[in-house]
Coordinates of C-alpha atoms in Angstrom, one line a residue:
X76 CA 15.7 -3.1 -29.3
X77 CA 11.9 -2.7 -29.2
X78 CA 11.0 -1.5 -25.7
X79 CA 8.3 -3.6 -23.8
X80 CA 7.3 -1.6 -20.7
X81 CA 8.6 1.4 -18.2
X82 CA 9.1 0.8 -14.3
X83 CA 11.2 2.2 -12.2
X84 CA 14.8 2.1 -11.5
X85 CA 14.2 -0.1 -8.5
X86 CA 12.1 -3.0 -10.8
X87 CA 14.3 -3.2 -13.2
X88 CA 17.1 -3.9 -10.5
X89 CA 15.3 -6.8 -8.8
X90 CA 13.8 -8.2 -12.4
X91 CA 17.3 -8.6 -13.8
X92 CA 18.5 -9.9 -10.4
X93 CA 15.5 -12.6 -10.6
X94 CA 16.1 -13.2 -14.2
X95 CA 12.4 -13.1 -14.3
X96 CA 9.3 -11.4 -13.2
X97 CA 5.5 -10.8 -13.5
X98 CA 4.3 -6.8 -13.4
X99 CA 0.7 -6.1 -13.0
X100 CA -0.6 -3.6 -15.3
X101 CA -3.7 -2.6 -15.3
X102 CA -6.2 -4.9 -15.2
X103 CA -3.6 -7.7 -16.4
X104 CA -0.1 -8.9 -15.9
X105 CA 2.7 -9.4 -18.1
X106 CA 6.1 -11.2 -17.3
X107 CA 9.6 -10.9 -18.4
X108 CA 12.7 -12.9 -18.3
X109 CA 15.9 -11.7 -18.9
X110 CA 17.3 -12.8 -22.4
X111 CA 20.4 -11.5 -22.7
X112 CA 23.0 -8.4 -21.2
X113 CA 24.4 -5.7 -23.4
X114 CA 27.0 -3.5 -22.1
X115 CA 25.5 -3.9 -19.1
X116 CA 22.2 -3.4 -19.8
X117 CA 19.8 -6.4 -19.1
X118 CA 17.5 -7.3 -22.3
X119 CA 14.3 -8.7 -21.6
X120 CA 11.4 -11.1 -23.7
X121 CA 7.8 -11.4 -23.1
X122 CA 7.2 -14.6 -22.2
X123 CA 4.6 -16.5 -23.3
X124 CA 3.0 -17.9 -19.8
X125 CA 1.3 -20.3 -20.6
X126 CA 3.9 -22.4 -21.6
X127 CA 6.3 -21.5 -18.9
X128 CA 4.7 -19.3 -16.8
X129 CA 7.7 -18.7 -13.7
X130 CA 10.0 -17.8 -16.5
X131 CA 12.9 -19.4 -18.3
X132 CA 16.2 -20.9 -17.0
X133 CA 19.1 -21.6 -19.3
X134 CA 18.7 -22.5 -22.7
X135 CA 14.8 -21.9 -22.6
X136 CA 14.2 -24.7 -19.9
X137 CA 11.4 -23.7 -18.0
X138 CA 11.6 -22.9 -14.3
X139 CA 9.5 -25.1 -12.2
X140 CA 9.1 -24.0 -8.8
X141 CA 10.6 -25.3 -5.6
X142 CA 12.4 -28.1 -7.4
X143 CA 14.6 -25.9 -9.7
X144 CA 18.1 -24.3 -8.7
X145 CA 20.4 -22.1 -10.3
X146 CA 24.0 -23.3 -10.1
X147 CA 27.6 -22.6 -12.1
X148 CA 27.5 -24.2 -15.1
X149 CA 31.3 -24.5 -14.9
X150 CA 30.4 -27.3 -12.2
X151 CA 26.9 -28.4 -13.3
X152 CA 25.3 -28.6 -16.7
X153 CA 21.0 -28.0 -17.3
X154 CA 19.1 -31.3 -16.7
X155 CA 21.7 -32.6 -13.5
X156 CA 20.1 -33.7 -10.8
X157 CA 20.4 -32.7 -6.9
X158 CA 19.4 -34.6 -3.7
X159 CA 19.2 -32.4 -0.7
X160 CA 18.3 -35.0 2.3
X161 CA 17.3 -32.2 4.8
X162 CA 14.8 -31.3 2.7
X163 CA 12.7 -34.6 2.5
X164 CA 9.2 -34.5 3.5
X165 CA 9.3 -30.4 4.1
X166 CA 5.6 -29.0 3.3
X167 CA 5.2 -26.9 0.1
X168 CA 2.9 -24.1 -0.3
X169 CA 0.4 -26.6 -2.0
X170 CA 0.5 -28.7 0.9
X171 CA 2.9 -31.9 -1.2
X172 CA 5.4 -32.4 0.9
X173 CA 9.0 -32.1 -1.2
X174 CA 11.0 -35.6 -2.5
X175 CA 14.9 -33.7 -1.9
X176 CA 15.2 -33.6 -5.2
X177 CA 16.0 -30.3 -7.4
X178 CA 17.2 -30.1 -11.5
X179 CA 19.9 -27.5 -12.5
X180 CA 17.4 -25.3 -14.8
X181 CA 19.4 -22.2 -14.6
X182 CA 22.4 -20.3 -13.8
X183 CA 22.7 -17.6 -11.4
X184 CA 24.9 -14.7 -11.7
X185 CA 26.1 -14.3 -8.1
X186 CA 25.7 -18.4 -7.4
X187 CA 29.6 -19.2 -8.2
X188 CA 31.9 -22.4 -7.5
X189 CA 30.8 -26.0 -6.5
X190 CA 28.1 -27.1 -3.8
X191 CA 26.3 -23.1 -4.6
X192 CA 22.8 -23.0 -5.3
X193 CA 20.0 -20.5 -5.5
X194 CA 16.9 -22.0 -5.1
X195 CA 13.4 -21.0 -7.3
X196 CA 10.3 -20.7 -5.1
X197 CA 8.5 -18.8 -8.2
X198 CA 6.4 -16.0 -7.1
X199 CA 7.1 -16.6 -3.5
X200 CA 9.8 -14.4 -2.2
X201 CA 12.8 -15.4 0.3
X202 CA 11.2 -12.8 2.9
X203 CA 7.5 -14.3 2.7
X204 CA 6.8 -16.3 5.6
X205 CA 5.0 -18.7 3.7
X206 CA 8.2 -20.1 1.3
X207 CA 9.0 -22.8 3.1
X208 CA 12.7 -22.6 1.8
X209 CA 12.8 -19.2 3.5
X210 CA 11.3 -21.4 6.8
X211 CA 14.6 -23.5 6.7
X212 CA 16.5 -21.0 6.0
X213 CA 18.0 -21.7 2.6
X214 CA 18.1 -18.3 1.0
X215 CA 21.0 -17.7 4.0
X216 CA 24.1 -18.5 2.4
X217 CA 25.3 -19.9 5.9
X218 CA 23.2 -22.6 5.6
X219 CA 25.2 -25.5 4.6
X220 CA 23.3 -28.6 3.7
X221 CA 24.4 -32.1 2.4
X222 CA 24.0 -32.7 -0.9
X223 CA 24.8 -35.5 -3.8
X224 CA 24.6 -35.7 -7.3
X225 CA 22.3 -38.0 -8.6
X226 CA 22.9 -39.6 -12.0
X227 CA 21.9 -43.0 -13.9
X228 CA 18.3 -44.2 -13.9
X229 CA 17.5 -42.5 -10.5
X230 CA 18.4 -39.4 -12.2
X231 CA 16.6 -40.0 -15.6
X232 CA 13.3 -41.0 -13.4
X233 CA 13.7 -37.9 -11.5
X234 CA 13.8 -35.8 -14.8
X235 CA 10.6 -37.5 -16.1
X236 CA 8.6 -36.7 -12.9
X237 CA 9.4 -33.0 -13.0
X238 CA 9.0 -33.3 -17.2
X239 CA 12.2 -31.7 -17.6
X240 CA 12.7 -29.4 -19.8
X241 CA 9.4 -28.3 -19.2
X242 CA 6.8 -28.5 -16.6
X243 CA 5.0 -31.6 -15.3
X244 CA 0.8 -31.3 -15.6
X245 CA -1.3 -30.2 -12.5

């Protein structure tokens, strides 16, 4: 109930949207993930960033950029793992080129049924040239893409790599 910051109407429709997001103020930043809805009304936490600093997903698993998704949890639970061929070898913004393969972190609100993901590129937006999921066009819900589940031991290696449920070390 305590209130954490003012922005306009506009913000606060494309925070809760995000689930999270970073506002500069001042001479700092601050971010904000949504931690609940109340009559409608998103409810948002500091977060602490420098434990998870792109915000959390479901369940206070952090979000780890370009190899998180949102998905509905009535079809996928937080920690399965997804292998998206197509995207093998594709560059990332830090010049790694991507393995295929994503962890269900979070949920999304508009992201319903089987085989629907949204895909977290952290601070990089779907419009900016430079997401390379924008450059393949992924944020286009026409795109349709193979996919597979992955469980056992490829799945459990997968999860250790990406240091789920946090963040793996830079």
């Amino acid at each position: 109930g305590e209130e954490l910051t003012k922005v306009c109407p506009r913000t606060l429709e494309i925070c809760g949207l995000q689930g999270s997001c970073t506002l500069i103020q001042g001479a700092g930043q601050k971010s904000y993930n949504v931690i609940n809805q109340f009559k409608g009304v998103d409810h948002f936490v500091e977060l602490d960033v420098e434990e998870c600093p792109f915000g959390l997903g479901v369940r206070s698993i952090c979000l780890d950029p370009f190899y998180t998704v949102a998905a509905d949890l009535k079809f996928y639970r937080p920690g399965d793992v997804i292998f998206i061929p197509a995207l093998v070898g594709h560059e990332l913004i830090n010049g790694k080129t991507h393995s295929g393969f994503f962890i269900v972190r979070d949920q999304g609100r508009g992201i319903i049924g089987k085989g629907r993901f949204d895909f977290f590129s952290g601070f990089y937006s779907w419009r900016d040239p430079k997401n390379p999921f924008a450059r393949i066009k992924l944020p286009d819900s026409k795109t349709k893409l193979q996919y597979y589940k992955v469980t056992g031991d490829s799945a459990k290696l997968v999860l250790s790599q990406r240091s789920f449920p946090g963040l793996p070390t830079i």
